[in-house]
């Protein structure tokens, strides 16, 4: 007796099967074309927002594609995917949680679970039921621009937190609420410095953004199988055991072979040994990198084990290429059918094939007070007290406090990359509460906000206080654009620390960043040092730990370098870090 999936597959034409494995960016297809070509998925890439960028506009956009797909010959609905990686972060007004590196420092699977549920609710409220999360990278080199997307350097921690997010997003079952996507399989965080290459856009980005990018991201993981298995595989074992429905292949290579075209990795290891029964989705334009011959690239990736291709633009070329390859016998029908079957199985588990209208939350739930309170709690929970030699913290109830630093009152600088736009950005890019809001709430007029920052220190003139809270920051970035040869603070940010130190008795140095930074010259002027990471839209939570309303709990989930690693590959005998994974002042006894 054929299963309902096999029965449906049997009824699908070759064009419909090819359409089902095709994922297209929203900017490259209309709802009518989705129905015409029986497309399987549409996505919003980073910053892929409707105009206006509101919950109701998102819902109307997504519903437009879903409704059209239901009108196709067989009525198989699309899956709409988006990068809701720290909340529904493309959407203005959504709750933005701290990035994973902060959640790794908090090290609390229950907190990650609560964040996952809130994210699933806000994402589903806009009709999108697939998020490309969790990133379960195990970042080895903090110069990597995606370090902040990882929970940390301990495979067991990454496994526990990644599985917690998968469970929370997909829900208690039996159906899948919002499809999770563990990424990027495999060893995306284990590449060697200077090995990025082979992608047309990397050259474009380097020209556009300068050479200090794309040195690690999408590079080559030159590691042996034992290291692959010990460091990078455990989070996928945990995600598969948790029932993750999709896994995204990594742009990077494994000892010189692109993962997207690596059959042993994608099929033998992931689907065979780990028993993964969901589907593998490619990354954005990643298939094209596998060979200069597009047809060869497509066939290689599909035969290696990619099941759905994030084309994401010229879907006609992709579909025609697959059709020609099947008819020429270059791509086996059995492989195509296996890919379609995997996708249909997941859609069935999401209730997408039973014809019922899913009961989704209303857009009004986006950014609600409970979710923002959770985000504020998470910001506090992820902040690591690195040093407090003079016992400056918690801030004395009677102390006068002055605040400096561009990020102190800037939601965009607190959210970091993957926020509203792909790379994020400065300013009031979305509603939220800042460190300044939090400190003012606790300290009232004992908190003087100078407005001084790394561009204008004159605002400090005439000010003095018992304690100065100075925030240094990284400008937001995403992916390889954030690859940096040096993690040192720039001179302007160092100057602001010195300038604040000159007018106060004690200095609290607060670091907003996607990764550890080389702080050393600034440390001479700091009595206390706090890693706040990118705390999200409710950075007021950082004030809660500074005043002692919330106890310090977080510990580093990554080593914190004292100096920049030498340019190039990290040497086997890398210099000892200033603070090791597991460090926190309160944990030093
Ligand atoms: C990006 C990223 C991936 C993301 C995808 C869709 O290039 O590598 O993490 O999910 O494209 O935006």
mmCIF file of N, CA and C and ligand atoms in Angstrom, residues 23 25 43-47 81-85 90 131-133 135 146 149 181 183-184 188 201 214 217-218 248-251 281-285 310 418 422 479, ligand 1:
data_model
loop_
_atom_site.group_PDB
_atom_site.id
_atom_site.type_symbol
_atom_site.label_atom_id
_atom_site.label_comp_id
_atom_site.label_asym_id
_atom_site.label_seq_id
_atom_site.Cartn_x
_atom_site.Cartn_y
_atom_site.Cartn_z
ATOM 1 N N UNK A 23 13.901 26.655 -4.572
ATOM 2 C CA UNK A 23 13.621 27.749 -3.623
ATOM 3 C C UNK A 23 14.057 29.064 -4.262
ATOM 4 N N UNK A 25 14.125 33.480 -4.175
ATOM 5 C CA UNK A 25 14.038 34.711 -3.390
ATOM 6 C C UNK A 25 12.763 35.465 -3.771
ATOM 7 N N UNK A 43 11.855 32.489 -0.206
ATOM 8 C CA UNK A 43 12.535 32.987 1.001
ATOM 9 C C UNK A 43 12.730 34.487 0.969
ATOM 10 N N UNK A 44 12.898 35.018 2.170
ATOM 11 C CA UNK A 44 13.447 36.361 2.364
ATOM 12 C C UNK A 44 14.892 36.174 2.758
ATOM 13 N N UNK A 45 15.819 36.681 1.949
ATOM 14 C CA UNK A 45 17.213 36.675 2.380
ATOM 15 C C UNK A 45 17.384 37.771 3.428
ATOM 16 N N UNK A 46 18.603 37.971 3.902
ATOM 17 C CA UNK A 46 18.864 39.003 4.903
ATOM 18 C C UNK A 46 18.354 40.343 4.402
ATOM 19 N N UNK A 47 17.441 40.969 5.138
ATOM 20 C CA UNK A 47 16.897 42.253 4.710
ATOM 21 C C UNK A 47 15.820 42.120 3.657
ATOM 22 N N UNK A 81 10.613 30.730 3.913
ATOM 23 C CA UNK A 81 11.742 30.712 4.845
ATOM 24 C C UNK A 81 12.351 32.086 5.058
ATOM 25 N N UNK A 82 12.858 32.297 6.267
ATOM 26 C CA UNK A 82 13.542 33.553 6.589
ATOM 27 C C UNK A 82 14.559 33.301 7.684
ATOM 28 N N UNK A 83 15.541 34.209 7.802
ATOM 29 C CA UNK A 83 16.570 34.061 8.836
ATOM 30 C C UNK A 83 16.098 34.699 10.138
ATOM 31 N N UNK A 84 15.235 34.031 10.850
ATOM 32 C CA UNK A 84 14.857 34.489 12.192
ATOM 33 C C UNK A 84 15.866 33.853 13.143
ATOM 34 N N UNK A 85 17.038 34.484 13.243
ATOM 35 C CA UNK A 85 18.165 33.854 13.947
ATOM 36 C C UNK A 85 18.405 34.414 15.349
ATOM 37 N N UNK A 90 14.373 40.265 10.660
ATOM 38 C CA UNK A 90 14.230 41.137 9.486
ATOM 39 C C UNK A 90 13.121 42.161 9.691
ATOM 40 N N UNK A 131 12.478 28.855 9.654
ATOM 41 C CA UNK A 131 13.582 29.761 9.938
ATOM 42 C C UNK A 131 14.909 29.026 9.736
ATOM 43 N N UNK A 132 15.882 29.730 9.193
ATOM 44 C CA UNK A 132 17.203 29.136 8.951
ATOM 45 C C UNK A 132 18.041 29.278 10.231
ATOM 46 N N UNK A 133 17.571 28.554 11.217
ATOM 47 C CA UNK A 133 18.203 28.564 12.553
ATOM 48 C C UNK A 133 17.903 27.229 13.211
ATOM 49 N N UNK A 135 22.067 28.249 13.980
ATOM 50 C CA UNK A 135 23.439 28.037 13.546
ATOM 51 C C UNK A 135 24.125 27.208 14.625
ATOM 52 N N UNK A 146 31.291 35.276 11.412
ATOM 53 C CA UNK A 146 30.063 34.602 11.877
ATOM 54 C C UNK A 146 30.253 34.002 13.265
ATOM 55 N N UNK A 149 27.304 34.080 15.535
ATOM 56 C CA UNK A 149 26.154 33.225 15.247
ATOM 57 C C UNK A 149 26.303 31.868 15.920
ATOM 58 N N UNK A 181 16.228 24.766 11.017
ATOM 59 C CA UNK A 181 17.235 24.436 9.999
ATOM 60 C C UNK A 181 18.617 24.531 10.627
ATOM 61 N N UNK A 183 22.450 24.686 10.812
ATOM 62 C CA UNK A 183 23.371 25.104 9.749
ATOM 63 C C UNK A 183 24.698 25.532 10.339
ATOM 64 N N UNK A 184 25.727 25.587 9.473
ATOM 65 C CA UNK A 184 25.827 25.172 8.080
ATOM 66 C C UNK A 184 26.691 23.914 8.060
ATOM 67 N N UNK A 188 31.668 24.839 9.117
ATOM 68 C CA UNK A 188 31.699 26.243 8.635
ATOM 69 C C UNK A 188 32.583 27.102 9.535
ATOM 70 N N UNK A 201 31.003 36.546 -5.857
ATOM 71 C CA UNK A 201 30.640 37.752 -5.095
ATOM 72 C C UNK A 201 31.690 38.090 -4.044
ATOM 73 N N UNK A 214 36.231 38.452 4.061
ATOM 74 C CA UNK A 214 36.259 37.215 3.294
ATOM 75 C C UNK A 214 37.643 36.565 3.289
ATOM 76 N N UNK A 217 35.429 33.108 6.085
ATOM 77 C CA UNK A 217 34.089 32.647 5.746
ATOM 78 C C UNK A 217 34.081 32.024 4.353
ATOM 79 N N UNK A 218 33.421 30.877 4.257
ATOM 80 C CA UNK A 218 33.349 30.121 3.002
ATOM 81 C C UNK A 218 34.720 29.573 2.594
ATOM 82 N N UNK A 248 21.034 23.024 6.508
ATOM 83 C CA UNK A 248 21.599 23.799 5.404
ATOM 84 C C UNK A 248 23.055 23.424 5.209
ATOM 85 N N UNK A 249 23.405 23.205 3.940
ATOM 86 C CA UNK A 249 24.796 22.876 3.622
ATOM 87 C C UNK A 249 25.649 24.139 3.723
ATOM 88 N N UNK A 250 26.932 23.918 4.004
ATOM 89 C CA UNK A 250 27.852 25.052 4.201
ATOM 90 C C UNK A 250 28.524 25.451 2.891
ATOM 91 N N UNK A 251 28.715 26.739 2.717
ATOM 92 C CA UNK A 251 29.491 27.247 1.557
ATOM 93 C C UNK A 251 30.916 26.697 1.594
ATOM 94 N N UNK A 281 18.991 21.742 2.442
ATOM 95 C CA UNK A 281 18.799 22.900 1.560
ATOM 96 C C UNK A 281 20.168 23.518 1.290
ATOM 97 N N UNK A 282 20.370 23.976 0.080
ATOM 98 C CA UNK A 282 21.656 24.624 -0.225
ATOM 99 C C UNK A 282 21.669 26.020 0.365
ATOM 100 N N UNK A 283 22.823 26.650 0.361
ATOM 101 C CA UNK A 283 22.874 28.049 0.757
ATOM 102 C C UNK A 283 22.680 28.925 -0.487
ATOM 103 N N UNK A 284 22.633 30.212 -0.233
ATOM 104 C CA UNK A 284 22.235 31.236 -1.227
ATOM 105 C C UNK A 284 23.260 31.315 -2.358
ATOM 106 N N UNK A 285 22.901 30.897 -3.548
ATOM 107 C CA UNK A 285 23.790 30.893 -4.723
ATOM 108 C C UNK A 285 24.996 29.966 -4.516
ATOM 109 N N UNK A 310 18.504 26.601 -2.962
ATOM 110 C CA UNK A 310 18.245 28.030 -2.773
ATOM 111 C C UNK A 310 18.892 28.735 -3.966
ATOM 112 N N UNK A 418 22.493 40.883 11.020
ATOM 113 C CA UNK A 418 21.196 40.185 10.845
ATOM 114 C C UNK A 418 20.090 40.890 11.607
ATOM 115 N N UNK A 422 20.607 42.939 6.252
ATOM 116 C CA UNK A 422 21.524 41.788 6.354
ATOM 117 C C UNK A 422 22.643 42.061 7.350
ATOM 118 N N UNK A 479 28.467 37.707 8.004
ATOM 119 C CA UNK A 479 29.231 36.758 7.200
ATOM 120 C C UNK A 479 30.664 37.217 6.962
HETATM 121 C C1 LIG B 1 23.176 33.444 3.656
HETATM 122 C C2 LIG B 1 23.718 32.631 4.804
HETATM 123 C C3 LIG B 1 22.730 31.676 5.410
HETATM 124 C C4 LIG B 1 21.327 32.225 5.253
HETATM 125 C C5 LIG B 1 21.010 32.279 3.773
HETATM 126 C C6 LIG B 1 19.623 32.882 3.498
HETATM 127 O O1 LIG B 1 24.160 33.666 2.684
HETATM 128 O O2 LIG B 1 24.926 31.913 4.585
HETATM 129 O O3 LIG B 1 23.093 31.494 6.787
HETATM 130 O O4 LIG B 1 20.396 31.391 5.927
HETATM 131 O O5 LIG B 1 21.983 32.998 3.029
HETATM 132 O O6 LIG B 1 19.596 34.236 3.867
#
